[in-house]
Short mmCIF file of C-alpha atoms in Angstrom, two decimals:
data_model
loop_
_atom_site.label_atom_id
_atom_site.label_comp_id
_atom_site.label_asym_id
_atom_site.label_seq_id
_atom_site.Cartn_x
_atom_site.Cartn_y
_atom_site.Cartn_z
CA UNK A 282 42.52 14.08 -93.47
CA UNK A 283 39.42 16.49 -94.57
CA UNK A 284 39.87 19.40 -93.08
CA UNK A 285 37.31 18.33 -90.46
CA UNK A 286 38.58 19.10 -86.92
CA UNK A 287 38.72 16.78 -84.78
CA UNK A 288 36.13 15.24 -82.43
CA UNK A 289 36.22 14.74 -78.62
CA UNK A 290 37.27 11.37 -77.06
CA UNK A 291 35.01 9.20 -76.52
CA UNK A 292 35.75 9.33 -72.27
CA UNK A 293 34.34 12.51 -72.30
CA UNK A 294 30.97 11.66 -73.87
CA UNK A 295 30.40 8.52 -71.07
CA UNK A 296 31.53 10.72 -69.14
CA UNK A 297 28.22 12.84 -69.43
CA UNK A 298 25.53 10.61 -69.65
CA UNK A 299 26.94 8.73 -66.44
CA UNK A 300 26.18 12.53 -64.77
CA UNK A 301 23.08 12.48 -66.22
CA UNK A 302 21.94 8.53 -65.47
CA UNK A 303 23.28 9.65 -61.84
CA UNK A 304 21.01 13.11 -61.46
CA UNK A 305 18.13 11.11 -62.63
CA UNK A 306 19.41 8.06 -60.14
CA UNK A 307 19.43 10.42 -57.20
CA UNK A 308 16.27 12.48 -58.13
CA UNK A 309 13.72 9.02 -58.03
CA UNK A 310 15.49 8.47 -54.64
CA UNK A 311 14.59 11.62 -53.38
CA UNK A 312 10.97 11.07 -54.14
CA UNK A 313 11.04 7.75 -52.64
CA UNK A 314 12.41 9.21 -49.67
CA UNK A 315 9.31 11.61 -49.84
CA UNK A 316 6.36 9.34 -50.56
CA UNK A 317 7.95 6.87 -47.76
CA UNK A 318 8.46 9.70 -45.34
CA UNK A 319 4.24 10.97 -46.19
CA UNK A 320 3.18 7.57 -46.01
CA UNK A 321 4.36 7.05 -42.71
CA UNK A 322 2.49 10.39 -41.53
CA UNK A 323 -0.71 9.06 -42.92
CA UNK A 324 0.41 6.30 -40.69
CA UNK A 325 0.42 8.45 -37.88
CA UNK A 326 -2.18 10.50 -38.25
CA UNK A 327 -4.42 7.86 -38.79
CA UNK A 328 -3.15 5.88 -35.85
CA UNK A 329 -4.30 9.60 -33.23
CA UNK A 330 -7.45 9.25 -34.87
CA UNK A 331 -7.58 5.58 -33.59
CA UNK A 332 -6.66 6.71 -29.90
CA UNK A 333 -9.09 10.13 -30.99
CA UNK A 334 -11.94 8.04 -30.75
CA UNK A 335 -11.30 5.86 -28.26
CA UNK A 336 -10.92 8.88 -26.04
CA UNK A 337 -14.25 9.81 -26.78
CA UNK A 338 -15.79 6.46 -26.24
CA UNK A 339 -14.06 6.41 -23.00
CA UNK A 340 -15.78 10.38 -22.16
CA UNK A 341 -19.25 8.25 -22.67
CA UNK A 342 -18.86 5.69 -19.97
CA UNK A 343 -17.47 8.78 -18.08
CA UNK A 344 -20.53 10.03 -18.59
CA UNK A 345 -22.87 7.57 -18.15
CA UNK A 346 -20.79 5.95 -14.89
CA UNK A 347 -21.52 10.11 -13.66
CA UNK A 348 -25.43 10.31 -14.92
CA UNK A 349 -25.48 6.87 -12.48
CA UNK A 350 -23.93 8.12 -10.11
CA UNK A 351 -26.50 10.62 -9.97
CA UNK A 352 -29.74 8.17 -9.70
CA UNK A 353 -27.44 6.84 -7.16
CA UNK A 354 -27.12 9.93 -4.94
CA UNK A 355 -30.83 10.77 -5.70
CA UNK A 356 -31.84 7.70 -4.83
CA UNK A 357 -29.99 8.43 -1.67
CA UNK A 358 -31.44 11.21 -0.51
CA UNK A 359 -34.54 9.95 -0.99
CA UNK A 360 -33.44 7.01 1.10
CA UNK A 361 -32.10 10.27 3.65
CA UNK A 362 -35.36 12.26 3.93
CA UNK A 363 -37.50 8.71 4.50
CA UNK A 364 -35.16 7.63 7.05
CA UNK A 365 -35.67 11.03 8.68
CA UNK A 366 -39.19 10.82 8.00
CA UNK A 367 -39.20 7.06 10.33
CA UNK A 368 -37.20 8.34 12.82
CA UNK A 369 -39.39 11.14 13.57
CA UNK A 370 -42.47 9.39 13.40
CA UNK A 371 -40.37 6.45 15.52
CA UNK A 372 -40.13 9.64 18.52
CA UNK A 373 -43.03 10.08 18.68
CA UNK A 374 -44.75 6.65 18.73
CA UNK A 375 -41.64 6.15 21.75
CA UNK A 376 -43.18 8.64 23.30
CA UNK A 377 -47.38 7.87 22.86
CA UNK A 378 -45.45 4.20 24.20
CA UNK A 379 -44.58 5.96 27.29
CA UNK A 380 -47.40 7.81 27.62
CA UNK A 381 -49.45 4.33 26.65
CA UNK A 382 -47.10 2.05 28.98
CA UNK A 383 -48.07 4.74 31.96
CA UNK A 384 -51.70 4.73 31.25
CA UNK A 385 -51.64 0.78 31.08
CA UNK A 386 -50.14 0.86 34.11
CA UNK A 387 -52.41 3.13 35.57
CA UNK A 388 -55.44 1.44 34.35
CA UNK A 389 -54.35 -1.72 35.60
CA UNK A 390 -53.84 -0.29 38.98
CA UNK A 391 -57.29 0.36 38.69
CA UNK A 392 -58.65 -2.94 37.88
CA UNK A 393 -56.75 -4.37 40.81
CA UNK A 394 -59.09 -1.99 43.08
CA UNK A 395 -61.81 -2.55 40.29
CA UNK A 396 -61.48 -6.74 41.32
CA UNK A 397 -61.18 -6.90 44.94
CA UNK A 398 -64.77 -4.76 44.58
CA UNK A 399 -66.63 -6.85 42.13
CA UNK A 400 -67.94 -9.35 44.72
CA UNK A 401 -69.00 -6.18 47.05
CA UNK A 402 -71.30 -3.89 43.75
CA UNK A 403 -72.81 -5.22 39.98
CA UNK A 404 -71.49 -1.50 38.66
CA UNK A 405 -67.58 -2.10 39.64
CA UNK A 406 -67.96 -4.66 37.12
CA UNK A 407 -69.41 -3.75 34.53
CA UNK A 408 -67.15 -0.88 35.16
CA UNK A 409 -64.29 -3.32 35.01
CA UNK A 410 -65.47 -5.36 31.83
CA UNK A 411 -65.14 -1.87 29.99
CA UNK A 412 -61.89 -0.70 31.31
CA UNK A 413 -60.45 -4.85 30.00
CA UNK A 414 -61.47 -4.27 27.09
CA UNK A 415 -59.06 -0.64 26.92
CA UNK A 416 -56.34 -2.34 28.10
CA UNK A 417 -56.79 -4.86 25.73
CA UNK A 418 -57.15 -2.14 22.77
CA UNK A 419 -53.45 -0.51 24.16
CA UNK A 420 -51.82 -3.83 23.57
CA UNK A 421 -52.59 -4.36 20.04
CA UNK A 422 -51.36 -0.33 20.07
CA UNK A 423 -48.89 -1.99 21.68
CA UNK A 424 -48.22 -4.62 18.78
CA UNK A 425 -48.20 -2.38 16.09
CA UNK A 426 -45.38 -0.08 17.67
CA UNK A 427 -43.57 -3.04 17.57
CA UNK A 428 -44.03 -4.06 14.21
CA UNK A 429 -43.14 -0.47 12.91
CA UNK A 430 -39.60 -0.38 15.46
CA UNK A 431 -38.34 -3.42 13.18
CA UNK A 432 -39.77 -1.67 9.84
CA UNK A 433 -37.21 1.31 10.91
CA UNK A 434 -34.54 -1.29 11.49
CA UNK A 435 -34.81 -2.93 7.97
CA UNK A 436 -34.81 0.44 6.16
CA UNK A 437 -31.42 1.76 7.82
CA UNK A 438 -29.38 -1.63 6.88
CA UNK A 439 -30.97 0.05 3.09
CA UNK A 440 -29.68 2.69 3.86
CA UNK A 441 -26.28 1.32 4.79
CA UNK A 442 -25.71 -1.07 1.14
CA UNK A 443 -27.01 2.26 -0.23
CA UNK A 444 -23.87 4.05 0.90
CA UNK A 445 -21.61 0.76 0.41
CA UNK A 446 -22.86 0.54 -2.39
CA UNK A 447 -21.90 4.43 -3.10
CA UNK A 448 -18.42 3.49 -2.30
CA UNK A 449 -17.56 1.29 -4.83
CA UNK A 450 -19.03 4.12 -7.35
CA UNK A 451 -16.72 6.47 -6.33
CA UNK A 452 -13.54 4.25 -6.88
CA UNK A 453 -14.73 3.22 -10.16
CA UNK A 454 -15.24 6.92 -10.93
CA UNK A 455 -11.47 7.67 -10.16
CA UNK A 456 -10.04 4.84 -11.54
CA UNK A 457 -11.79 6.55 -14.46
CA UNK A 458 -10.92 9.26 -14.18
CA UNK A 459 -6.74 8.34 -14.07
CA UNK A 460 -7.54 6.01 -17.46
CA UNK A 461 -8.65 9.04 -19.02
CA UNK A 462 -5.73 11.40 -18.35
CA UNK A 463 -3.08 8.92 -19.18
CA UNK A 464 -5.08 8.23 -22.95
CA UNK A 465 -5.86 11.96 -23.14
CA UNK A 466 -1.62 12.70 -22.53
CA UNK A 467 -1.18 9.77 -25.18
CA UNK A 468 -3.69 11.42 -28.23
CA UNK A 469 -1.82 14.93 -27.71
CA UNK A 470 1.67 13.45 -27.79
CA UNK A 471 0.67 11.47 -31.08
CA UNK A 472 -0.60 14.19 -32.42
CA UNK A 473 2.03 16.43 -31.81
CA UNK A 474 4.35 14.15 -33.58
CA UNK A 475 2.24 14.09 -36.42
CA UNK A 476 2.27 17.04 -37.01
CA UNK A 477 5.97 17.11 -36.52
CA UNK A 478 6.07 14.06 -39.56
CA UNK A 479 3.91 16.16 -41.69
CA UNK A 480 5.65 19.62 -41.37
CA UNK A 481 9.33 18.09 -41.18
CA UNK A 482 11.42 15.75 -43.40
CA UNK A 483 14.21 14.16 -40.72
CA UNK A 484 17.61 13.15 -42.55
CA UNK A 485 18.76 10.72 -39.61
CA UNK A 486 17.31 8.64 -37.19
CA UNK A 487 13.31 9.12 -36.06
CA UNK A 488 13.59 10.88 -32.50
CA UNK A 489 10.23 11.92 -30.66
CA UNK A 490 11.27 13.97 -27.64
CA UNK A 491 10.28 12.58 -24.16
CA UNK A 492 7.18 14.78 -23.40
CA UNK A 493 7.60 14.16 -19.80
CA UNK A 494 6.80 17.75 -17.07
CA UNK A 495 8.03 15.37 -14.22
CA UNK A 496 10.04 18.06 -11.19
CA UNK A 497 13.34 18.37 -10.86
CA UNK A 498 15.39 18.18 -7.86
CA UNK A 499 19.49 18.71 -7.38
CA UNK A 500 19.44 17.22 -4.44
CA UNK A 501 18.75 13.95 -3.81
CA UNK A 502 20.77 11.00 -6.42
CA UNK A 503 21.43 7.59 -7.39
CA UNK A 504 24.84 5.65 -5.58
CA UNK A 505 27.03 7.27 -8.86
CA UNK A 506 25.65 10.83 -8.27
CA UNK A 507 22.81 11.10 -11.13
CA UNK A 508 19.67 12.62 -10.45
CA UNK A 509 16.56 10.68 -9.52
CA UNK A 510 13.20 11.57 -11.43
CA UNK A 511 9.69 10.85 -11.21
CA UNK A 512 8.79 7.92 -13.15
CA UNK A 513 5.30 7.67 -14.24
CA UNK A 514 5.10 3.64 -15.28
CA UNK A 515 4.99 2.39 -12.05
CA UNK A 516 3.79 -1.28 -11.48
CA UNK A 517 4.51 -3.89 -8.72
CA UNK A 518 8.22 -5.64 -10.06
CA UNK A 519 10.42 -2.81 -8.58
CA UNK A 520 11.51 -2.36 -4.71
CA UNK A 521 12.98 1.01 -3.56
CA UNK A 522 17.06 1.01 -3.15
CA UNK A 523 16.07 3.33 0.16
CA UNK A 524 16.50 -0.23 2.27
CA UNK A 525 19.88 -0.49 1.63
CA UNK A 526 20.14 3.26 4.14
CA UNK A 527 20.37 3.63 7.58
CA UNK A 528 16.97 3.03 8.92
CA UNK A 529 15.53 0.87 5.80
CA UNK A 530 13.29 2.41 4.00
CA UNK A 531 10.36 4.92 4.77
CA UNK A 532 7.40 3.57 3.02
CA UNK A 533 8.16 -0.39 4.82
CA UNK A 534 10.72 -1.58 1.97
CA UNK A 535 11.89 -5.19 1.95
CA UNK A 536 12.27 -6.68 -1.12
CA UNK A 537 10.54 -6.54 -4.89
CA UNK A 538 7.32 -6.18 -5.62
CA UNK A 539 5.89 -4.54 -2.25
CA UNK A 540 5.05 -0.66 -3.52
CA UNK A 541 1.98 -1.05 -6.44
CA UNK A 542 1.24 2.20 -6.60
CA UNK A 543 3.73 3.98 -4.54
CA UNK A 544 5.35 7.24 -5.88
CA UNK A 545 8.80 5.93 -7.64
CA UNK A 546 11.74 8.10 -8.44
CA UNK A 547 14.26 6.73 -10.74
CA UNK A 548 18.00 6.70 -12.39
CA UNK A 549 17.90 4.28 -15.85
CA UNK A 550 20.95 4.82 -16.44
CA UNK A 551 21.88 2.85 -12.50
CA UNK A 552 19.00 0.88 -12.47
CA UNK A 553 18.11 2.44 -9.47
CA UNK A 554 15.57 3.81 -7.46
CA UNK A 555 13.72 5.14 -4.43
CA UNK A 556 10.09 5.57 -3.48
CA UNK A 557 8.30 8.84 -2.80
CA UNK A 558 8.43 9.36 1.07
CA UNK A 559 12.87 8.31 1.07
CA UNK A 560 13.10 10.59 -1.73
CA UNK A 561 11.84 13.05 0.17
CA UNK A 562 13.40 12.18 3.00
CA UNK A 563 16.41 12.84 1.33
CA UNK A 564 15.38 16.21 -0.37
CA UNK A 565 14.52 17.37 2.82
CA UNK A 566 18.32 16.70 3.76
CA UNK A 567 16.85 15.10 7.35
CA UNK A 568 19.42 12.38 8.91
CA UNK A 569 19.27 9.14 10.81
CA UNK A 570 19.97 9.65 14.66
CA UNK A 571 23.87 9.35 14.72
CA UNK A 572 23.67 5.88 17.59
CA UNK A 573 22.31 3.94 14.54
CA UNK A 574 25.47 2.99 12.88
CA UNK A 575 25.27 0.65 10.07
CA UNK A 576 27.27 -2.25 9.17
CA UNK A 577 28.11 -5.15 6.70
CA UNK A 578 26.18 -8.51 6.66
CA UNK A 579 28.56 -11.54 6.34
CA UNK A 580 28.64 -15.04 5.68
CA UNK A 581 29.58 -17.30 7.94
CA UNK A 582 33.70 -16.48 7.21
CA UNK A 583 33.34 -13.19 6.54
CA UNK A 584 32.50 -12.08 3.33
CA UNK A 585 29.76 -9.57 2.30
CA UNK A 586 26.95 -10.25 1.06
CA UNK A 587 25.51 -8.54 -2.54
CA UNK A 588 22.54 -7.96 -3.70
CA UNK A 589 21.93 -10.50 -6.54
CA UNK A 590 19.71 -9.54 -9.33
CA UNK A 591 19.42 -12.19 -11.30
CA UNK A 592 16.63 -14.42 -8.64
CA UNK A 593 15.74 -17.44 -9.81
CA UNK A 594 13.64 -20.35 -6.98
CA UNK A 595 16.02 -23.09 -6.87
CA UNK A 596 17.57 -21.66 -3.50
CA UNK A 597 17.01 -21.06 0.73
CA UNK A 598 17.42 -18.94 3.43
CA UNK A 599 20.59 -19.90 4.81
CA UNK A 600 19.12 -18.08 7.92
CA UNK A 601 16.48 -21.05 8.53
CA UNK A 602 19.21 -22.87 9.93
CA UNK A 603 19.19 -20.38 13.17
CA UNK A 604 17.42 -20.58 16.13
CA UNK A 605 14.75 -18.13 14.87
CA UNK A 606 15.04 -19.66 11.81
CA UNK A 607 13.89 -17.47 8.55
CA UNK A 608 12.03 -14.60 8.59
CA UNK A 609 10.55 -14.85 5.31
CA UNK A 610 9.62 -18.24 6.91
CA UNK A 611 11.46 -19.91 4.52
CA UNK A 612 12.14 -23.63 5.96
CA UNK A 613 13.08 -25.63 2.10
CA UNK A 614 14.52 -24.53 -0.67
CA UNK A 615 12.15 -23.25 -4.00
CA UNK A 616 9.99 -21.26 -1.52
CA UNK A 617 11.58 -17.89 -2.16
CA UNK A 618 11.01 -16.64 -6.01
CA UNK A 619 9.83 -13.26 -5.54
CA UNK A 620 12.15 -12.49 -2.29
CA UNK A 621 15.04 -10.69 -2.66
CA UNK A 622 18.53 -12.12 -1.93
CA UNK A 623 21.93 -11.21 -0.63
CA UNK A 624 24.69 -13.89 -1.29
CA UNK A 625 28.25 -14.69 -1.27
CA UNK A 626 28.76 -16.91 -4.10
CA UNK A 627 32.25 -18.19 -3.31
CA UNK A 628 30.55 -19.71 0.54
CA UNK A 629 27.39 -20.13 -1.97
CA UNK A 630 25.34 -18.71 1.13
CA UNK A 631 21.93 -16.72 0.67
CA UNK A 632 20.27 -14.38 3.02
CA UNK A 633 16.14 -13.58 2.07
CA UNK A 634 15.86 -9.29 2.24
CA UNK A 635 14.24 -9.70 5.71
CA UNK A 636 17.18 -11.93 7.09
CA UNK A 637 19.90 -9.59 5.77
CA UNK A 638 17.96 -6.43 6.87
CA UNK A 639 17.98 -7.63 10.52
CA UNK A 640 21.27 -8.50 10.43
CA UNK A 641 21.72 -4.19 9.48
CA UNK A 642 22.57 -2.20 12.08
CA UNK A 643 20.63 0.51 12.66
CA UNK A 644 17.05 -1.03 13.51
CA UNK A 645 17.59 -0.61 16.93
CA UNK A 646 20.45 1.91 19.07
CA UNK A 647 21.92 -1.33 20.29
CA UNK A 648 23.33 -0.16 24.72
CA UNK A 649 21.01 2.95 24.57
CA UNK A 650 18.57 3.59 27.26
CA UNK A 651 15.24 3.73 25.32
CA UNK A 652 11.86 2.72 25.46
CA UNK A 653 9.13 0.84 23.77
CA UNK A 654 5.85 1.75 22.72
CA UNK A 655 3.00 -0.24 22.37
CA UNK A 656 0.10 0.13 19.20
CA UNK A 657 -2.13 1.26 22.92
CA UNK A 658 -0.29 4.32 23.04
CA UNK A 659 1.88 2.79 26.66
CA UNK A 660 5.14 1.76 27.23
CA UNK A 661 6.25 -1.73 28.15
CA UNK A 662 6.37 -1.55 31.47
CA UNK A 663 9.26 -3.72 33.26
CA UNK A 664 8.73 -3.81 37.39
CA UNK A 665 6.69 -6.48 37.36
CA UNK A 666 8.23 -10.61 36.72
CA UNK A 667 5.40 -10.85 33.15
CA UNK A 668 5.69 -7.91 31.31
CA UNK A 669 2.96 -6.10 29.40
CA UNK A 670 2.30 -2.03 28.30
CA UNK A 671 0.36 -0.62 31.27
CA UNK A 672 2.41 3.02 31.46
CA UNK A 673 1.99 5.79 30.56
CA UNK A 674 4.91 7.89 31.17
CA UNK A 675 8.63 7.29 30.56
CA UNK A 676 11.03 6.43 33.86
CA UNK A 677 13.59 3.49 34.66
CA UNK A 678 10.78 0.85 35.17
CA UNK A 679 10.11 1.83 31.38
CA UNK A 680 13.84 1.70 30.54
CA UNK A 681 15.82 -1.06 28.24
CA UNK A 682 18.39 -1.74 26.26
CA UNK A 683 18.84 -3.80 23.32
CA UNK A 684 22.17 -5.92 24.13
CA UNK A 685 23.64 -8.10 20.52
CA UNK A 686 24.77 -11.48 21.50
CA UNK A 687 25.29 -12.62 17.47
CA UNK A 688 25.16 -10.69 14.16
CA UNK A 689 21.58 -10.64 13.87
CA UNK A 690 20.26 -11.23 17.36
CA UNK A 691 18.58 -9.61 20.87
CA UNK A 692 18.39 -9.86 24.27
CA UNK A 693 16.48 -6.90 25.68
CA UNK A 694 17.20 -5.97 29.30
CA UNK A 695 15.24 -4.63 31.72
CA UNK A 696 16.69 -0.68 33.14
CA UNK A 697 15.35 -0.66 36.73
CA UNK A 698 15.35 -5.02 37.41
CA UNK A 699 18.45 -5.73 35.16
CA UNK A 700 16.51 -9.30 33.82
CA UNK A 701 16.13 -10.48 30.48
CA UNK A 702 13.22 -10.72 28.43
CA UNK A 703 11.70 -13.72 27.48
CA UNK A 704 9.85 -15.22 25.66
CA UNK A 705 7.86 -19.50 28.13
CA UNK A 706 7.99 -22.03 25.64
CA UNK A 707 5.08 -23.73 27.01
CA UNK A 708 2.44 -20.66 26.75
CA UNK A 709 4.41 -17.70 24.02
CA UNK A 710 3.84 -15.83 27.94
CA UNK A 711 6.30 -12.72 27.54
CA UNK A 712 7.67 -12.13 31.74
CA UNK A 713 11.40 -10.59 33.01
CA UNK A 714 12.12 -13.84 34.86
CA UNK A 715 16.08 -14.55 34.91
CA UNK A 716 19.31 -12.32 33.35
CA UNK A 717 20.39 -15.67 30.51
CA UNK A 718 21.20 -14.62 27.84
CA UNK A 719 19.93 -18.36 25.82
CA UNK A 720 17.53 -18.78 23.43
CA UNK A 721 14.84 -17.99 25.49
CA UNK A 722 16.28 -14.55 25.44
CA UNK A 723 16.69 -14.60 22.81
CA UNK A 724 15.23 -11.96 19.81
CA UNK A 725 15.38 -11.25 16.42
CA UNK A 726 14.29 -8.07 14.55
CA UNK A 727 12.16 -7.21 12.02
CA UNK A 728 12.02 -3.50 10.62
CA UNK A 729 9.36 -1.94 8.47
CA UNK A 730 8.99 1.70 8.55
CA UNK A 731 9.25 3.28 11.86
CA UNK A 732 8.03 -0.18 14.08
CA UNK A 733 10.13 -2.86 14.82
CA UNK A 734 8.96 -6.91 15.08
CA UNK A 735 10.45 -8.99 17.77
CA UNK A 736 10.48 -12.61 16.40
CA UNK A 737 11.57 -14.71 19.28
CA UNK A 738 12.99 -18.54 19.31
CA UNK A 739 9.20 -20.19 18.57
CA UNK A 740 9.12 -18.39 15.65
CA UNK A 741 6.20 -16.86 16.73
CA UNK A 742 5.85 -11.64 16.65
CA UNK A 743 5.70 -10.58 20.26
CA UNK A 744 2.09 -9.16 20.45
CA UNK A 745 0.61 -6.49 22.55
CA UNK A 746 -2.92 -7.45 23.10
CA UNK A 747 -5.69 -4.51 23.69
CA UNK A 748 -5.36 -5.17 27.80
CA UNK A 749 -1.61 -4.98 27.72
CA UNK A 750 -0.57 -7.99 28.08
CA UNK A 751 1.67 -9.79 26.04
CA UNK A 752 2.43 -12.41 23.97
CA UNK A 753 4.64 -14.24 21.64
CA UNK A 754 1.18 -16.46 20.00
CA UNK A 755 1.03 -16.34 16.36
CA UNK A 756 3.41 -15.18 13.21
CA UNK A 757 1.58 -12.20 12.43
CA UNK A 758 3.02 -8.90 11.48
CA UNK A 759 0.39 -5.97 12.19
CA UNK A 760 -1.20 -3.05 14.74
CA UNK A 761 -0.77 -5.32 17.72
CA UNK A 762 3.11 -7.02 16.54
CA UNK A 763 3.91 -3.70 16.22
CA UNK A 764 6.91 -1.44 18.86
CA UNK A 765 8.04 2.10 18.07
CA UNK A 766 11.55 2.51 19.53
CA UNK A 767 11.94 5.92 21.93
CA UNK A 768 15.69 6.75 22.22
#
């Protein structure tokens, strides 16, 4: 009305203020995020500095241990030189002792002659007294030589103790060196991450790449076809899944908590593990003998047993109800909290890892002519009544055959006589007595690596003594009890 142009509508002013406020808010947010990223980078730098200081302290400790080890080496060298000097002195003393003994024998003969002639000649009596004094002096010299010998033996014992202390220092050095290497790797990893945080500003979630440099092997995979890779963290709470393959685990693993410190290859996606020996065995393309075929292990109603991942303590191995008992020594409930478990949930049937593996074929070549080799390098000889490992050759009299009369229960028959190996109930003596297939002739077989162990109806394990005789006296599973099956 007054001739002036109309002002813009109010909505446009409001929109411009809103945009400006939104821009200012975005700038404040960006500044806050930048401050947050800088704070995180500072924290990582402090953590790297702390670990670097720990690394320096560990290096100082290693230097002190090296110094102590050098002092121990010097002491050992000094004692070795003293020992050599004493050995030389002892050799000279022994030579002198022989001469003295010869001289003493000669003087004693002379003394006897002089005693016989003493009544006839006074001059001979005087000479005899002089010779007696000489013999007494020689006896004193011999007593001093014996004291020197005792001192030499004491020094030898001290030297052995010093060598044992030196071996202990060597083991401590190896352990410290491994710790230092792990600490160094952690320091380098944190330093790299700190530099990346300082130089870059990620827009998404933080992601720290793995620094693992394990060697890939495209030959060995898990059960689902994924590659297994070298796993750096190796505690004791794992088990090699190669124990389910033909022939079992090459490291002798039958359950969990048995492979602390053993090389580990893992597929994390499938929770699948191989020990170093099984991995190398598969990587080289080796195979088990064709005659050792694998078979499913079932419950009493024919259902296949499956590994039970969640293993509580409130269970018992049903293998304890059989004649030879449970191979893990189970006699009731709440005894197998750390033992591997195989289960049929429909029938509430359980087996421990050792009993499960003993029922799988592949432990021994059933029906094949084979030979049992003991820790002494000798083969079991079957021609005599009493079983013994005394033969160095493989012939008809050393040949045996395994027969499976029930799942996991075997009879061992001599090819030469046709008699079965049995364990005497009263003495535990092993002998080839008759052709029965009863309790005395029945064995459970447990396999560890390439060794088998024969458990008798007495729940004792057959062993071969150094003289070759065979008894079932205890439950050990060591060198004396281990047998090798050669086809």
